Amino acid sequence: MDSLIIEGGSRLRGSLRVNGSKNAALPLMAAALLADGPSLFKDVPNLSDIQHQINLLRELGCVVERQADGDLLINVTDEKNSHARYDLVRKMRASICVLGPLLAKRGYARVSMPGGCAIGDRPVDIHLRGLEALGAHIELDGGDIIVKADKLVGAEIFLGGNFGSTVLGTANVMSAAALAKGTTMIECAACEPEIVDVANYLNAMGAKITGAGTPRIVIEGVPTLHGTSHTVIPDRIEAGTFMVAAAITNGEVHIDNCRLDHLMAAVDKLRNIGVIVDKDKGGCTVASVRRLEASTFTTQPHPGFPTDLQAQFMALLSIADGNSVVTEKIFPDRFLHVAELARLGARLHKEGSTVIIQGQKRLTGAPVMASDLRASAALVLAALAAKGTTTVMRVYHIDRGYERIENRLNAIGATIKRVNQEELDL
Ligand code: EPU
């Protein structure tokens, strides 16, 4: 198991490029199951979650090839096996996004029920409600969800829940409805840019989808979809993480392949606390020249402040001037990073789904434990600003969502070394 050893205190300066979005690539790859013929995806990041999805698609009868230029080719050659086994699903919850495409294309899917994870319970009831409304018969057997339908028929479907809509649920229902007979209207659809990306890919395959990116998506079902080529959108969460890296080190970083229009809430927050964010060709430059101000934010569905940047911004506000308040409204228990940030000297008080942050002049390096993907990113960011050495253990969590983060940050002035546990024990 690898750890990162981080020497804090350097200002980051230089330029880096944001990779394609993990959270767009995962449902896009699943949607390739709908195609008659191959699809070619450009800018699919090289991450462990993507490798899990490749392994799953191979089990489901796809030939998946990473080409020399990095493009990912997916071709369905055998539709016999529609079972996503627990062994694969437990490694990556997002495997659930094969459910809708398998149901629509093959009339049957058996997908192991994803369990909870470090950020909360994460039920899939809304996914199932949506597929049922399209005419699927659903049962549970041995921890697996079994969905069947001779024919899916368009319907009016409400996809809202207690915490807003569901991103992968919207991708599942939209993908299934693309091949249903008649018209489907999804109300309270997720508006995240990743959903727009999936809709754009489906439309390029021959689907008829309008309204993606708004709460109402309308889908005219078509009988078949063909393969196509598609470039994955830039990863807005990776971009936001790099923005915080620039801000927390009082650095100046040009971030290439970054869509500010996908990150308005986070950019607005950065500017409000004193970070300079200048849009330029292909991306933006983020700089911080003084102590930052405290702030308040609440995570919300897009276009609100993203839950996937909550931990990273908490690290940033830990060294802001004054008291900040952060409220988590998407995953109310997503706070495993709080106790670890406290080990670096952050003063945090958690009350339910709210954390009050008393800004400190500085953080101090310490050994800390990564607990989930974004929590790990927050620890790396805090470590970049901390005085002394921080060891972040269990970084396989960070490898799920950031490709070789240490190499990319080192290229702009960070000092991060990856070691495995045996080296640490010596
Ligand atoms: N929810 C339900 N029932 C459902 C589905 C969701 O109650 O059937 C609840 C969830 O428990 C949560 C809220 O609805 O409270 C939103 O969950 P959502 O379904 O939107 O999450 P997701 O689609 O499973 C994606 C991202 C997450 C990101 C969330 C929210 C992928 C692969 N994952 O998950 O990304 O936090 O949307 O934006 O796209 C990450 O990248 O670190 C990550 C966790």
CSV table of C-alpha atoms in Angstrom, one decimal, residues 46-411:
chain,number,residue,atom,x,y,z
A,46,ASN,CA,-5.8,6.4,-16.5
A,47,LEU,CA,-7.2,5.7,-13.1
A,48,SER,CA,-8.0,2.7,-11.0
A,49,ASP,CA,-11.7,3.3,-11.2
A,50,ILE,CA,-11.5,3.4,-15.0
A,51,GLN,CA,-9.6,0.1,-14.9
A,52,HIS,CA,-12.4,-1.4,-12.8
A,53,GLN,CA,-14.9,-0.2,-15.4
A,54,ILE,CA,-12.8,-1.7,-18.2
A,55,ASN,CA,-12.7,-5.1,-16.3
A,56,LEU,CA,-16.4,-5.0,-15.8
A,57,LEU,CA,-17.2,-4.2,-19.5
A,58,ARG,CA,-14.9,-7.0,-20.6
A,59,GLU,CA,-16.9,-9.5,-18.4
A,60,LEU,CA,-20.0,-8.1,-20.0
A,61,GLY,CA,-18.8,-9.1,-23.4
A,62,CYS,CA,-16.9,-6.0,-24.6
A,63,VAL,CA,-13.5,-5.8,-26.3
A,64,VAL,CA,-11.9,-2.8,-24.6
A,65,GLU,CA,-8.5,-1.5,-25.9
A,66,ARG,CA,-6.4,1.4,-24.7
A,67,GLN,CA,-4.8,2.5,-28.0
A,68,ALA,CA,-1.2,3.9,-28.3
A,69,ASP,CA,-2.5,7.5,-28.3
A,70,GLY,CA,-4.4,6.8,-25.1
A,71,ASP,CA,-7.9,6.7,-26.8
A,72,LEU,CA,-10.2,4.0,-25.4
A,73,LEU,CA,-12.0,1.7,-27.9
A,74,ILE,CA,-15.1,-0.2,-26.7
A,75,ASN,CA,-16.8,-2.7,-28.9
A,76,VAL,CA,-19.6,-5.1,-27.7
A,77,THR,CA,-19.0,-8.5,-29.3
A,78,ASP,CA,-20.9,-10.8,-27.0
A,79,GLU,CA,-24.2,-10.0,-25.2
A,80,LYS,CA,-24.6,-13.3,-23.3
A,81,ASN,CA,-23.3,-12.3,-19.9
A,82,SER,CA,-25.3,-9.4,-18.2
A,83,HIS,CA,-24.1,-10.1,-14.6
A,84,ALA,CA,-22.0,-7.5,-12.8
A,85,ARG,CA,-20.6,-9.5,-10.0
A,86,TYR,CA,-20.2,-8.3,-6.4
A,87,ASP,CA,-16.5,-8.9,-6.7
A,88,LEU,CA,-16.3,-6.1,-9.3
A,89,VAL,CA,-19.1,-3.8,-8.0
A,90,ARG,CA,-17.7,-3.7,-4.5
A,91,LYS,CA,-14.4,-2.3,-5.9
A,92,MET,CA,-16.3,0.6,-7.5
A,93,ARG,CA,-19.9,1.6,-6.7
A,94,ALA,CA,-20.2,3.5,-10.0
A,95,SER,CA,-20.5,0.0,-11.7
A,96,ILE,CA,-24.3,0.6,-11.1
A,97,CYS,CA,-24.3,2.7,-14.2
A,98,VAL,CA,-24.3,-0.5,-16.4
A,99,LEU,CA,-27.8,-1.3,-15.1
A,100,GLY,CA,-29.8,1.0,-17.5
A,101,PRO,CA,-27.8,0.3,-20.6
A,102,LEU,CA,-27.9,-3.5,-20.1
A,103,LEU,CA,-31.6,-3.5,-19.4
A,104,ALA,CA,-32.3,-1.4,-22.5
A,105,LYS,CA,-30.1,-3.3,-24.9
A,106,ARG,CA,-30.3,-6.9,-23.6
A,107,GLY,CA,-33.7,-6.9,-21.8
A,108,TYR,CA,-32.0,-8.2,-18.7
A,109,ALA,CA,-29.3,-7.2,-16.1
A,110,ARG,CA,-28.1,-8.7,-12.9
A,111,VAL,CA,-26.0,-6.1,-11.0
A,112,SER,CA,-24.8,-6.6,-7.5
A,113,MET,CA,-26.3,-4.1,-5.1
A,114,PRO,CA,-23.5,-1.5,-4.3
A,115,GLY,CA,-23.0,-1.2,-0.5
A,116,GLY,CA,-22.4,2.0,1.4
A,117,CYS,CA,-19.0,3.6,1.4
A,118,ALA,CA,-16.9,6.0,3.5
A,119,ILE,CA,-19.0,9.0,2.4
A,120,GLY,CA,-22.4,7.5,3.4
A,121,ASP,CA,-25.2,5.0,2.8
A,122,ARG,CA,-25.7,5.7,-0.9
A,123,PRO,CA,-28.9,3.9,-1.8
A,124,VAL,CA,-30.0,3.2,-5.4
A,125,ASP,CA,-33.8,3.3,-4.9
A,126,ILE,CA,-34.3,6.2,-7.2
A,127,HIS,CA,-32.5,4.5,-10.1
A,128,LEU,CA,-34.8,1.5,-9.6
A,129,ARG,CA,-37.9,3.6,-9.4
A,130,GLY,CA,-37.0,5.3,-12.7
A,131,LEU,CA,-36.3,2.0,-14.5
A,132,GLU,CA,-39.6,0.5,-13.1
A,133,ALA,CA,-41.5,3.5,-14.5
A,134,LEU,CA,-40.1,2.5,-18.0
A,135,GLY,CA,-41.6,-1.0,-17.5
A,136,ALA,CA,-38.8,-3.0,-15.9
A,137,HIS,CA,-39.6,-5.8,-13.6
A,138,ILE,CA,-37.3,-5.6,-10.6
A,139,GLU,CA,-36.4,-8.2,-7.9
A,140,LEU,CA,-33.6,-8.7,-5.4
A,141,ASP,CA,-31.8,-12.0,-5.1
A,142,GLY,CA,-28.7,-12.9,-3.1
A,143,GLY,CA,-27.6,-9.2,-2.9
A,144,ASP,CA,-28.1,-8.7,-6.6
A,145,ILE,CA,-30.6,-6.4,-8.4
A,146,ILE,CA,-32.3,-8.2,-11.2
A,147,VAL,CA,-34.0,-6.1,-13.8
A,148,LYS,CA,-36.0,-7.5,-16.8
A,149,ALA,CA,-38.2,-6.1,-19.5
A,150,ASP,CA,-39.4,-7.4,-22.9
A,151,LYS,CA,-39.9,-3.9,-24.0
A,152,LEU,CA,-39.3,-0.5,-22.3
A,153,VAL,CA,-42.0,2.1,-22.8
A,154,GLY,CA,-41.5,5.9,-22.4
A,155,ALA,CA,-42.9,7.5,-19.2
A,156,GLU,CA,-43.0,10.6,-17.1
A,157,ILE,CA,-40.5,10.0,-14.3
A,158,PHE,CA,-39.7,12.1,-11.2
A,159,LEU,CA,-36.1,11.5,-10.1
A,160,GLY,CA,-35.9,13.7,-7.0
A,161,GLY,CA,-35.1,12.4,-3.5
A,162,ASN,CA,-34.4,13.8,-0.1
A,163,PHE,CA,-31.0,15.0,-1.2
A,164,GLY,CA,-31.9,16.3,-4.6
A,165,SER,CA,-31.6,14.3,-7.8
A,166,THR,CA,-29.2,11.5,-8.5
A,167,VAL,CA,-26.4,11.8,-11.1
A,168,LEU,CA,-25.8,8.2,-11.9
A,169,GLY,CA,-29.5,7.5,-11.5
A,170,THR,CA,-30.2,10.1,-14.2
A,171,ALA,CA,-27.5,8.6,-16.4
A,172,ASN,CA,-29.1,5.1,-16.0
A,173,VAL,CA,-32.7,6.2,-16.7
A,174,MET,CA,-31.7,8.5,-19.6
A,175,SER,CA,-29.6,5.7,-21.2
A,176,ALA,CA,-32.4,3.2,-20.9
A,177,ALA,CA,-35.0,5.6,-22.2
A,178,ALA,CA,-32.9,6.3,-25.3
A,179,LEU,CA,-34.0,2.8,-26.6
A,180,ALA,CA,-37.5,2.8,-25.1
A,181,LYS,CA,-40.6,3.0,-27.3
A,182,GLY,CA,-42.1,6.5,-27.2
A,183,THR,CA,-41.3,9.6,-25.2
A,184,THR,CA,-39.8,9.8,-21.7
A,185,MET,CA,-39.8,13.0,-19.6
A,186,ILE,CA,-37.5,13.0,-16.6
A,187,GLU,CA,-38.4,15.7,-14.1
A,188,CYS,CA,-35.9,16.6,-11.4
A,189,ALA,CA,-33.0,15.3,-13.5
A,190,ALA,CA,-29.5,15.9,-12.3
A,191,CYS,CA,-28.0,19.0,-14.1
A,192,GLU,CA,-24.4,18.1,-13.7
A,193,PRO,CA,-22.1,18.6,-16.7
A,194,GLU,CA,-21.3,14.9,-16.7
A,195,ILE,CA,-25.0,14.3,-17.6
A,196,VAL,CA,-24.8,16.7,-20.5
A,197,ASP,CA,-21.7,14.8,-21.7
A,198,VAL,CA,-23.5,11.5,-21.6
A,199,ALA,CA,-26.5,13.0,-23.4
A,200,ASN,CA,-24.2,14.5,-26.1
A,201,TYR,CA,-22.6,11.1,-26.6
A,202,LEU,CA,-26.0,9.3,-26.8
A,203,ASN,CA,-27.2,11.9,-29.3
A,204,ALA,CA,-24.1,11.4,-31.4
A,205,MET,CA,-25.0,7.7,-31.4
A,206,GLY,CA,-28.5,8.5,-32.8
A,207,ALA,CA,-30.5,9.2,-29.7
A,208,LYS,CA,-33.0,12.0,-29.5
A,209,ILE,CA,-32.4,13.8,-26.1
A,210,THR,CA,-33.2,17.4,-25.3
A,211,GLY,CA,-32.9,19.4,-22.1
A,212,ALA,CA,-29.8,17.7,-20.6
A,213,GLY,CA,-28.2,20.2,-18.1
A,214,THR,CA,-31.7,21.3,-17.0
A,215,PRO,CA,-34.0,19.6,-14.5
A,216,ARG,CA,-36.3,18.4,-17.3
A,217,ILE,CA,-34.9,16.0,-19.9
A,218,VAL,CA,-37.0,14.7,-22.8
A,219,ILE,CA,-36.1,11.6,-24.6
A,220,GLU,CA,-37.7,10.3,-27.8
A,221,GLY,CA,-36.9,6.6,-27.9
A,222,VAL,CA,-35.2,5.2,-31.1
A,223,PRO,CA,-34.9,1.6,-32.1
A,224,THR,CA,-31.1,1.4,-32.3
A,225,LEU,CA,-27.9,3.3,-31.5
A,226,HIS,CA,-24.6,3.2,-33.4
A,227,GLY,CA,-21.1,3.6,-32.1
A,228,THR,CA,-19.3,6.9,-32.4
A,229,SER,CA,-16.3,8.8,-31.2
A,230,HIS,CA,-16.5,11.2,-28.2
A,231,THR,CA,-14.1,13.4,-26.2
A,232,VAL,CA,-14.7,13.3,-22.5
A,233,ILE,CA,-15.2,16.7,-20.8
A,234,PRO,CA,-12.4,18.0,-18.5
A,235,ASP,CA,-12.6,16.8,-14.9
A,236,ARG,CA,-14.1,19.8,-13.0
A,237,ILE,CA,-13.3,18.3,-9.6
A,238,GLU,CA,-9.6,17.8,-10.6
A,239,ALA,CA,-9.6,21.4,-11.8
A,240,GLY,CA,-11.1,22.6,-8.6
A,241,THR,CA,-8.6,20.6,-6.6
A,242,PHE,CA,-5.7,22.2,-8.5
A,243,MET,CA,-7.2,25.7,-8.0
A,244,VAL,CA,-7.1,25.0,-4.2
A,245,ALA,CA,-3.5,23.8,-4.5
A,246,ALA,CA,-2.6,27.1,-6.0
A,247,ALA,CA,-4.5,29.1,-3.5
A,248,ILE,CA,-3.4,27.2,-0.4
A,249,THR,CA,0.3,27.6,-1.2
A,250,ASN,CA,0.0,31.3,-2.2
A,251,GLY,CA,1.1,30.2,-5.6
A,252,GLU,CA,0.3,31.0,-9.2
A,253,VAL,CA,-0.8,28.2,-11.4
A,254,HIS,CA,-2.1,28.1,-15.0
A,255,ILE,CA,-4.7,25.3,-15.3
A,256,ASP,CA,-5.2,24.1,-18.8
A,257,ASN,CA,-8.2,22.2,-20.2
A,258,CYS,CA,-10.4,23.6,-17.5
A,259,ARG,CA,-14.1,24.7,-18.1
A,260,LEU,CA,-14.8,27.6,-15.7
A,261,ASP,CA,-18.5,27.4,-16.7
A,262,HIS,CA,-18.6,24.0,-15.0
A,263,LEU,CA,-17.2,25.4,-11.8
A,264,MET,CA,-19.0,28.7,-11.3
A,265,ALA,CA,-19.9,28.1,-7.6
A,266,ALA,CA,-16.3,27.1,-6.6
A,267,VAL,CA,-14.7,30.0,-8.6
A,268,ASP,CA,-17.2,32.4,-7.0
A,269,LYS,CA,-16.2,31.2,-3.6
A,270,LEU,CA,-12.5,31.4,-4.4
A,271,ARG,CA,-12.8,35.0,-5.6
A,272,ASN,CA,-14.9,36.0,-2.5
A,273,ILE,CA,-12.2,34.9,-0.2
A,274,GLY,CA,-9.5,36.7,-2.1
A,275,VAL,CA,-8.1,34.3,-4.6
A,276,ILE,CA,-7.5,35.6,-8.1
A,277,VAL,CA,-9.0,33.5,-10.9
A,278,ASP,CA,-8.4,34.8,-14.4
A,279,LYS,CA,-9.9,33.1,-17.4
A,280,ASP,CA,-7.6,32.6,-20.3
A,281,LYS,CA,-7.2,30.5,-23.4
A,282,GLY,CA,-8.0,26.9,-22.6
A,283,GLY,CA,-8.4,27.4,-18.9
A,284,CYS,CA,-7.5,29.9,-16.2
A,285,THR,CA,-4.7,31.2,-14.0
A,286,VAL,CA,-5.2,31.0,-10.2
A,287,ALA,CA,-3.1,33.1,-7.9
A,288,SER,CA,-3.2,34.0,-4.2
A,289,VAL,CA,-1.0,36.8,-2.9
A,290,ARG,CA,-2.3,37.4,0.6
A,291,ARG,CA,-4.0,35.7,3.6
A,292,LEU,CA,-7.5,34.5,2.5
A,293,GLU,CA,-10.8,35.5,4.2
A,294,ALA,CA,-13.1,33.1,6.0
A,295,SER,CA,-16.3,32.1,4.3
A,296,THR,CA,-19.5,30.0,4.4
A,297,PHE,CA,-20.8,27.5,1.9
A,298,THR,CA,-23.3,24.7,1.6
A,299,THR,CA,-22.9,21.8,-0.9
A,300,GLN,CA,-25.8,21.5,-3.3
A,301,PRO,CA,-26.6,19.8,-6.6
A,302,HIS,CA,-25.1,21.5,-9.7
A,303,PRO,CA,-24.9,24.4,-10.3
A,304,GLY,CA,-24.5,24.8,-6.6
A,305,PHE,CA,-21.3,24.1,-4.7
A,306,PRO,CA,-20.1,20.5,-5.4
A,307,THR,CA,-19.9,18.0,-2.6
A,308,ASP,CA,-16.8,16.6,-4.4
A,309,LEU,CA,-14.9,19.8,-3.5
A,310,GLN,CA,-16.1,20.2,0.1
A,311,ALA,CA,-13.1,18.5,1.7
A,312,GLN,CA,-10.6,20.4,-0.4
A,313,PHE,CA,-12.2,23.8,0.4
A,314,MET,CA,-12.3,22.8,4.1
A,315,ALA,CA,-8.5,22.4,4.0
A,316,LEU,CA,-8.2,25.8,2.4
A,317,LEU,CA,-10.5,27.6,4.9
A,318,SER,CA,-8.5,25.9,7.8
A,319,ILE,CA,-5.8,28.6,7.2
A,320,ALA,CA,-8.1,31.5,6.3
A,321,ASP,CA,-8.5,34.6,8.5
A,322,GLY,CA,-11.5,34.0,10.8
A,323,ASN,CA,-14.3,31.5,11.2
A,324,SER,CA,-15.9,29.6,8.3
A,325,VAL,CA,-19.0,27.4,8.2
A,326,VAL,CA,-19.3,24.5,5.8
A,327,THR,CA,-22.6,22.5,5.5
A,328,GLU,CA,-22.9,19.2,3.6
A,329,LYS,CA,-26.3,18.7,2.0
A,330,ILE,CA,-25.6,15.9,-0.5
A,331,PHE,CA,-23.8,13.3,1.7
A,332,PRO,CA,-24.5,14.5,5.3
A,333,ASP,CA,-21.8,12.1,6.8
A,334,ARG,CA,-19.0,13.1,4.3
A,335,PHE,CA,-16.7,14.3,7.0
A,336,LEU,CA,-14.0,11.6,7.6
A,337,HIS,CA,-11.4,14.2,6.7
A,338,VAL,CA,-12.3,16.4,9.7
A,339,ALA,CA,-10.4,14.3,12.3
A,340,GLU,CA,-7.4,13.9,9.9
A,341,LEU,CA,-7.2,17.7,9.1
A,342,ALA,CA,-7.3,18.2,12.9
A,343,ARG,CA,-4.1,16.1,13.2
A,344,LEU,CA,-2.4,18.8,11.0
A,345,GLY,CA,-3.6,21.5,13.4
A,346,ALA,CA,-6.8,22.6,11.8
A,347,ARG,CA,-9.4,23.7,14.4
A,348,LEU,CA,-12.7,22.2,13.3
A,349,HIS,CA,-15.9,21.7,15.2
A,350,LYS,CA,-18.5,19.3,13.7
A,351,GLU,CA,-22.2,19.7,14.6
A,352,GLY,CA,-24.4,17.3,12.6
A,353,SER,CA,-23.8,18.0,8.9
A,354,THR,CA,-22.1,21.4,9.6
A,355,VAL,CA,-18.5,22.1,10.4
A,356,ILE,CA,-17.2,25.3,11.9
A,357,ILE,CA,-13.7,26.1,11.0
A,358,GLN,CA,-11.5,28.4,13.1
A,359,GLY,CA,-8.9,29.6,10.7
A,360,GLN,CA,-5.3,29.0,11.9
A,361,LYS,CA,-2.1,30.9,11.0
A,362,ARG,CA,-0.5,27.7,9.9
A,363,LEU,CA,-0.8,23.9,9.8
A,364,THR,CA,1.9,21.5,10.9
A,365,GLY,CA,2.9,18.2,9.2
A,366,ALA,CA,1.8,14.9,10.7
A,367,PRO,CA,1.0,11.3,9.7
A,368,VAL,CA,-2.6,11.1,8.5
A,369,MET,CA,-4.8,8.5,6.9
A,370,ALA,CA,-6.7,8.8,3.7
A,371,SER,CA,-10.3,7.6,4.0
A,372,ASP,CA,-11.9,8.3,0.6
A,373,LEU,CA,-11.0,10.0,-2.7
A,374,ARG,CA,-11.8,13.6,-2.0
A,375,ALA,CA,-10.8,13.4,1.7
A,376,SER,CA,-7.4,12.2,0.5
A,377,ALA,CA,-7.1,15.2,-1.9
A,378,ALA,CA,-7.9,17.5,1.0
A,379,LEU,CA,-5.1,16.0,3.1
A,380,VAL,CA,-2.6,16.4,0.3
A,381,LEU,CA,-3.6,20.0,-0.1
A,382,ALA,CA,-3.4,20.7,3.6
A,383,ALA,CA,0.0,19.0,3.6
A,384,LEU,CA,1.3,21.3,0.8
A,385,ALA,CA,0.6,24.3,3.1
A,386,ALA,CA,1.7,22.7,6.4
A,387,LYS,CA,5.1,23.4,8.0
A,388,GLY,CA,7.2,20.2,8.0
A,389,THR,CA,6.5,16.7,6.7
A,390,THR,CA,3.2,15.0,6.3
A,391,THR,CA,2.7,11.3,5.5
A,392,VAL,CA,-0.6,10.5,3.8
A,393,MET,CA,-1.3,6.8,4.2
A,394,ARG,CA,-3.6,4.6,2.0
A,395,VAL,CA,-3.2,6.8,-1.1
A,396,TYR,CA,-4.9,4.1,-3.2
A,397,HIS,CA,-8.0,6.2,-2.5
A,398,ILE,CA,-6.5,9.2,-4.3
A,399,ASP,CA,-5.3,7.0,-7.2
A,400,ARG,CA,-9.0,6.3,-7.9
A,401,GLY,CA,-9.6,9.9,-9.0
A,402,TYR,CA,-6.2,11.7,-9.7
A,403,GLU,CA,-3.7,10.3,-12.1
A,404,ARG,CA,-0.2,10.3,-10.5
A,405,ILE,CA,-1.0,13.5,-8.5
A,406,GLU,CA,2.5,13.6,-7.0
A,407,ASN,CA,4.2,13.9,-10.4
A,408,ARG,CA,1.9,16.6,-11.6
A,409,LEU,CA,2.2,18.7,-8.4
A,410,ASN,CA,6.0,18.1,-8.2
A,411,ALA,CA,6.2,19.5,-11.8
